[in-house]
PDB file of C-alpha atoms in Angstrom:
ATOM      1  CA  UNK A  15      -0.753  44.980  28.317  1.00 46.00           C
ATOM      2  CA  UNK A  16      -4.179  46.377  29.204  1.00 50.00           C
ATOM      3  CA  UNK A  17      -6.203  43.762  27.343  1.00 65.00           C
ATOM      4  CA  UNK A  18      -5.138  40.151  26.951  1.00 74.00           C
ATOM      5  CA  UNK A  19      -5.257  39.070  23.341  1.00 89.00           C
ATOM      6  CA  UNK A  20      -6.410  35.523  22.592  1.00 91.00           C
ATOM      7  CA  UNK A  21      -4.991  33.694  19.605  1.00 90.00           C
ATOM      8  CA  UNK A  22      -6.014  30.314  18.282  1.00 90.00           C
ATOM      9  CA  UNK A  23      -3.515  27.600  17.471  1.00 88.00           C
ATOM     10  CA  UNK A  24      -4.361  28.098  13.776  1.00 89.00           C
ATOM     11  CA  UNK A  25      -3.442  31.801  14.028  1.00 92.00           C
ATOM     12  CA  UNK A  26      -0.180  31.033  15.835  1.00 90.00           C
ATOM     13  CA  UNK A  27       0.776  28.356  13.298  1.00 90.00           C
ATOM     14  CA  UNK A  28       0.817  30.987  10.521  1.00 93.00           C
ATOM     15  CA  UNK A  29       3.821  32.721  12.121  1.00 92.00           C
ATOM     16  CA  UNK A  30       6.776  30.432  11.402  1.00 90.00           C
ATOM     17  CA  UNK A  31       9.383  32.529   9.609  1.00 92.00           C
ATOM     18  CA  UNK A  32      12.430  34.229  11.070  1.00 90.00           C
ATOM     19  CA  UNK A  33      10.861  37.675  10.581  1.00 94.00           C
ATOM     20  CA  UNK A  34       7.441  36.613  11.848  1.00 93.00           C
ATOM     21  CA  UNK A  35       7.839  34.010  14.608  1.00 93.00           C
ATOM     22  CA  UNK A  36       5.300  33.117  17.289  1.00 94.00           C
ATOM     23  CA  UNK A  37       5.862  30.467  19.966  1.00 93.00           C
ATOM     24  CA  UNK A  38       3.526  28.986  22.559  1.00 91.00           C
ATOM     25  CA  UNK A  39       4.961  28.260  26.004  1.00 92.00           C
ATOM     26  CA  UNK A  40       2.507  26.992  28.620  1.00 91.00           C
ATOM     27  CA  UNK A  41      -0.505  28.341  26.703  1.00 90.00           C
ATOM     28  CA  UNK A  42       0.953  31.844  26.428  1.00 93.00           C
ATOM     29  CA  UNK A  43       1.789  33.236  22.994  1.00 94.00           C
ATOM     30  CA  UNK A  44       5.063  35.071  22.411  1.00 94.00           C
ATOM     31  CA  UNK A  45       6.215  37.071  19.380  1.00 94.00           C
ATOM     32  CA  UNK A  46       9.884  36.079  19.173  1.00 94.00           C
ATOM     33  CA  UNK A  47      10.621  37.763  15.835  1.00 92.00           C
ATOM     34  CA  UNK A  48      12.810  40.446  17.412  1.00 93.00           C
ATOM     35  CA  UNK A  49      14.776  37.923  19.477  1.00 92.00           C
ATOM     36  CA  UNK A  50      15.630  35.242  16.902  1.00 90.00           C
ATOM     37  CA  UNK A  51      19.036  36.744  16.021  1.00 89.00           C
ATOM     38  CA  UNK A  52      19.947  37.210  19.697  1.00 89.00           C
ATOM     39  CA  UNK A  53      19.014  33.703  20.868  1.00 91.00           C
ATOM     40  CA  UNK A  54      22.164  32.105  22.374  1.00 86.00           C
ATOM     41  CA  UNK A  55      21.175  28.659  21.097  1.00 87.00           C
ATOM     42  CA  UNK A  56      20.930  29.893  17.533  1.00 87.00           C
ATOM     43  CA  UNK A  57      18.009  30.806  15.337  1.00 87.00           C
ATOM     44  CA  UNK A  58      17.455  27.233  14.110  1.00 90.00           C
ATOM     45  CA  UNK A  59      16.157  25.960  17.445  1.00 90.00           C
ATOM     46  CA  UNK A  60      13.565  28.721  17.592  1.00 90.00           C
ATOM     47  CA  UNK A  61      12.503  28.381  13.975  1.00 91.00           C
ATOM     48  CA  UNK A  62      12.113  24.605  14.455  1.00 91.00           C
ATOM     49  CA  UNK A  63       9.381  25.201  17.056  1.00 90.00           C
ATOM     50  CA  UNK A  64       7.925  28.314  15.420  1.00 90.00           C
ATOM     51  CA  UNK A  65       4.139  28.404  15.297  1.00 90.00           C
ATOM     52  CA  UNK A  66       3.946  25.477  17.728  1.00 89.00           C
ATOM     53  CA  UNK A  67       3.791  24.624  21.414  1.00 90.00           C
ATOM     54  CA  UNK A  68       7.415  25.006  22.495  1.00 89.00           C
ATOM     55  CA  UNK A  69       6.783  24.371  26.216  1.00 89.00           C
ATOM     56  CA  UNK A  70       8.637  21.076  26.393  1.00 90.00           C
ATOM     57  CA  UNK A  71      11.610  22.337  24.382  1.00 88.00           C
ATOM     58  CA  UNK A  72      11.793  25.480  26.531  1.00 89.00           C
ATOM     59  CA  UNK A  73      11.712  23.571  29.830  1.00 88.00           C
ATOM     60  CA  UNK A  74      14.076  20.796  28.680  1.00 87.00           C
ATOM     61  CA  UNK A  75      16.853  23.317  28.141  1.00 86.00           C
ATOM     62  CA  UNK A  76      16.557  24.735  31.662  1.00 85.00           C
ATOM     63  CA  UNK A  77      16.474  28.427  30.805  1.00 88.00           C
ATOM     64  CA  UNK A  78      17.794  30.987  33.290  1.00 87.00           C
ATOM     65  CA  UNK A  79      15.776  33.614  35.160  1.00 89.00           C
ATOM     66  CA  UNK A  80      17.076  36.171  32.656  1.00 91.00           C
ATOM     67  CA  UNK A  81      15.761  34.101  29.725  1.00 89.00           C
ATOM     68  CA  UNK A  82      12.351  33.876  31.409  1.00 91.00           C
ATOM     69  CA  UNK A  83      12.317  37.664  31.882  1.00 92.00           C
ATOM     70  CA  UNK A  84      13.115  38.157  28.196  1.00 91.00           C
ATOM     71  CA  UNK A  85      10.321  35.747  27.305  1.00 92.00           C
ATOM     72  CA  UNK A  86       7.852  37.694  29.475  1.00 92.00           C
ATOM     73  CA  UNK A  87       8.772  40.818  27.509  1.00 93.00           C
ATOM     74  CA  UNK A  88       7.746  39.080  24.277  1.00 93.00           C
ATOM     75  CA  UNK A  89       4.280  38.060  25.524  1.00 94.00           C
ATOM     76  CA  UNK A  90       1.450  39.039  23.169  1.00 95.00           C
ATOM     77  CA  UNK A  91      -1.455  36.979  24.505  1.00 93.00           C
ATOM     78  CA  UNK A  92      -2.931  33.660  25.550  1.00 92.00           C
ATOM     79  CA  UNK A  93      -3.592  30.593  23.462  1.00 89.00           C
ATOM     80  CA  UNK A  94      -7.276  29.876  22.919  1.00 86.00           C
ATOM     81  CA  UNK A  95      -7.503  26.114  22.464  1.00 82.00           C
ATOM     82  CA  UNK A  96     -10.189  24.794  20.155  1.00 78.00           C
ATOM     83  CA  UNK A  97     -11.395  21.342  19.218  1.00 79.00           C
ATOM     84  CA  UNK A  98      -8.890  19.637  16.940  1.00 73.00           C
ATOM     85  CA  UNK A  99      -5.876  21.552  18.247  1.00 74.00           C
ATOM     86  CA  UNK A 100      -2.818  19.538  19.258  1.00 75.00           C
ATOM     87  CA  UNK A 101      -2.892  18.595  22.922  1.00 72.00           C
ATOM     88  CA  UNK A 102      -0.841  20.720  25.325  1.00 72.00           C
ATOM     89  CA  UNK A 103       2.767  19.777  25.887  1.00 61.00           C
ATOM     90  CA  UNK A 104       3.216  17.120  28.567  1.00 55.00           C
ATOM     91  CA  UNK A 105       5.827  19.125  30.433  1.00 50.00           C
ATOM     92  CA  UNK A 106       4.197  21.159  33.176  1.00 51.00           C
ATOM     93  CA  UNK A 107       5.380  24.637  34.071  1.00 50.00           C
ATOM     94  CA  UNK A 108       7.535  25.090  37.134  1.00 50.00           C
ATOM     95  CA  UNK A 109       5.661  25.284  40.403  1.00 42.00           C
ATOM     96  CA  UNK A 110       6.772  28.889  40.766  1.00 44.00           C
ATOM     97  CA  UNK A 111       6.339  30.735  37.465  1.00 45.00           C
ATOM     98  CA  UNK A 112       9.487  32.487  36.348  1.00 45.00           C
ATOM     99  CA  UNK A 113      11.739  30.381  38.565  1.00 46.00           C
ATOM    100  CA  UNK A 114      13.798  27.411  37.404  1.00 46.00           C
ATOM    101  CA  UNK A 115      13.231  24.014  38.993  1.00 48.00           C
ATOM    102  CA  UNK A 116      15.054  23.415  42.249  1.00 46.00           C
ATOM    103  CA  UNK A 117      18.402  21.687  42.151  1.00 46.00           C
ATOM    104  CA  UNK A 118      17.020  18.701  44.045  1.00 46.00           C
ATOM    105  CA  UNK A 119      14.402  17.973  41.368  1.00 49.00           C
ATOM    106  CA  UNK A 120      16.790  18.265  38.432  1.00 51.00           C
ATOM    107  CA  UNK A 121      20.037  16.888  39.863  1.00 52.00           C
ATOM    108  CA  UNK A 122      18.885  13.474  41.112  1.00 58.00           C
ATOM    109  CA  UNK A 123      20.257  11.522  38.171  1.00 64.00           C
ATOM    110  CA  UNK A 124      23.447  13.604  38.023  1.00 72.00           C
ATOM    111  CA  UNK A 125      24.356  12.809  41.624  1.00 76.00           C
ATOM    112  CA  UNK A 126      23.729   9.100  41.067  1.00 77.00           C
ATOM    113  CA  UNK A 127      25.996   9.031  38.024  1.00 81.00           C
ATOM    114  CA  UNK A 128      28.654  11.002  39.918  1.00 80.00           C
ATOM    115  CA  UNK A 129      28.526   8.504  42.804  1.00 84.00           C
ATOM    116  CA  UNK A 130      28.778   5.585  40.377  1.00 86.00           C
ATOM    117  CA  UNK A 131      31.854   7.107  38.739  1.00 89.00           C
ATOM    118  CA  UNK A 132      33.507   7.668  42.140  1.00 90.00           C
ATOM    119  CA  UNK A 133      32.847   4.085  43.258  1.00 92.00           C
ATOM    120  CA  UNK A 134      34.164   2.768  39.933  1.00 92.00           C
ATOM    121  CA  UNK A 135      37.299   4.880  40.216  1.00 93.00           C
ATOM    122  CA  UNK A 136      37.874   3.698  43.792  1.00 93.00           C
ATOM    123  CA  UNK A 137      37.508   0.046  42.755  1.00 93.00           C
ATOM    124  CA  UNK A 138      39.861   0.555  39.833  1.00 94.00           C
ATOM    125  CA  UNK A 139      42.452   2.154  42.149  1.00 93.00           C
ATOM    126  CA  UNK A 140      42.202  -0.684  44.685  1.00 93.00           C
ATOM    127  CA  UNK A 141      42.517  -3.302  41.904  1.00 92.00           C
ATOM    128  CA  UNK A 142      45.545  -1.489  40.482  1.00 91.00           C
ATOM    129  CA  UNK A 143      47.225  -1.333  43.897  1.00 91.00           C
ATOM    130  CA  UNK A 144      46.474  -4.984  44.621  1.00 89.00           C
ATOM    131  CA  UNK A 145      47.754  -6.207  41.268  1.00 89.00           C
ATOM    132  CA  UNK A 146      50.797  -3.973  41.569  1.00 85.00           C
ATOM    133  CA  UNK A 147      51.673  -5.300  45.023  1.00 80.00           C
ATOM    134  CA  UNK A 148      51.026  -8.925  43.926  1.00 73.00           C
ATOM    135  CA  UNK A 149      53.447  -8.569  41.036  1.00 71.00           C
ATOM    136  CA  UNK A 150      56.010  -6.884  43.268  1.00 63.00           C
ATOM    137  CA  UNK A 151      55.933  -9.709  45.858  1.00 60.00           C
ATOM    138  CA  UNK A 152      56.405 -12.453  43.265  1.00 54.00           C
ATOM    139  CA  UNK A 153      59.594 -10.933  41.894  1.00 51.00           C
ATOM    140  CA  UNK A 154      61.300 -10.751  45.335  1.00 48.00           C
TER     141      UNK A 154
END
């Protein structure tokens, strides 16, 4: 794109239909009309955030590098924020644009839950063995 187009939030918010769908992700405007039918998550999720700032929704899903490349191909310009526009999404872009967050920053809770499940399973096994051996000794 030789010249970066600037669109206001009001202009973006006019494009909310399946055949005319603009999304804002991290203050960049994308024309997603041609991709709605191909979106793996279904057209509804895209239409729900059509004409709006979809940054948080986009990052929450954890899109792949391929999805980010597709998104870059749909870029049509930058969002020009004006007084009265909704505030930017609270979710910040990744530290390295185009790259997903590192496993250490996104897997912290998952590892904790996994460890908790393992400890619980171990305790349940020990309790089962203990109760089983206690019952076996009494019947002798």
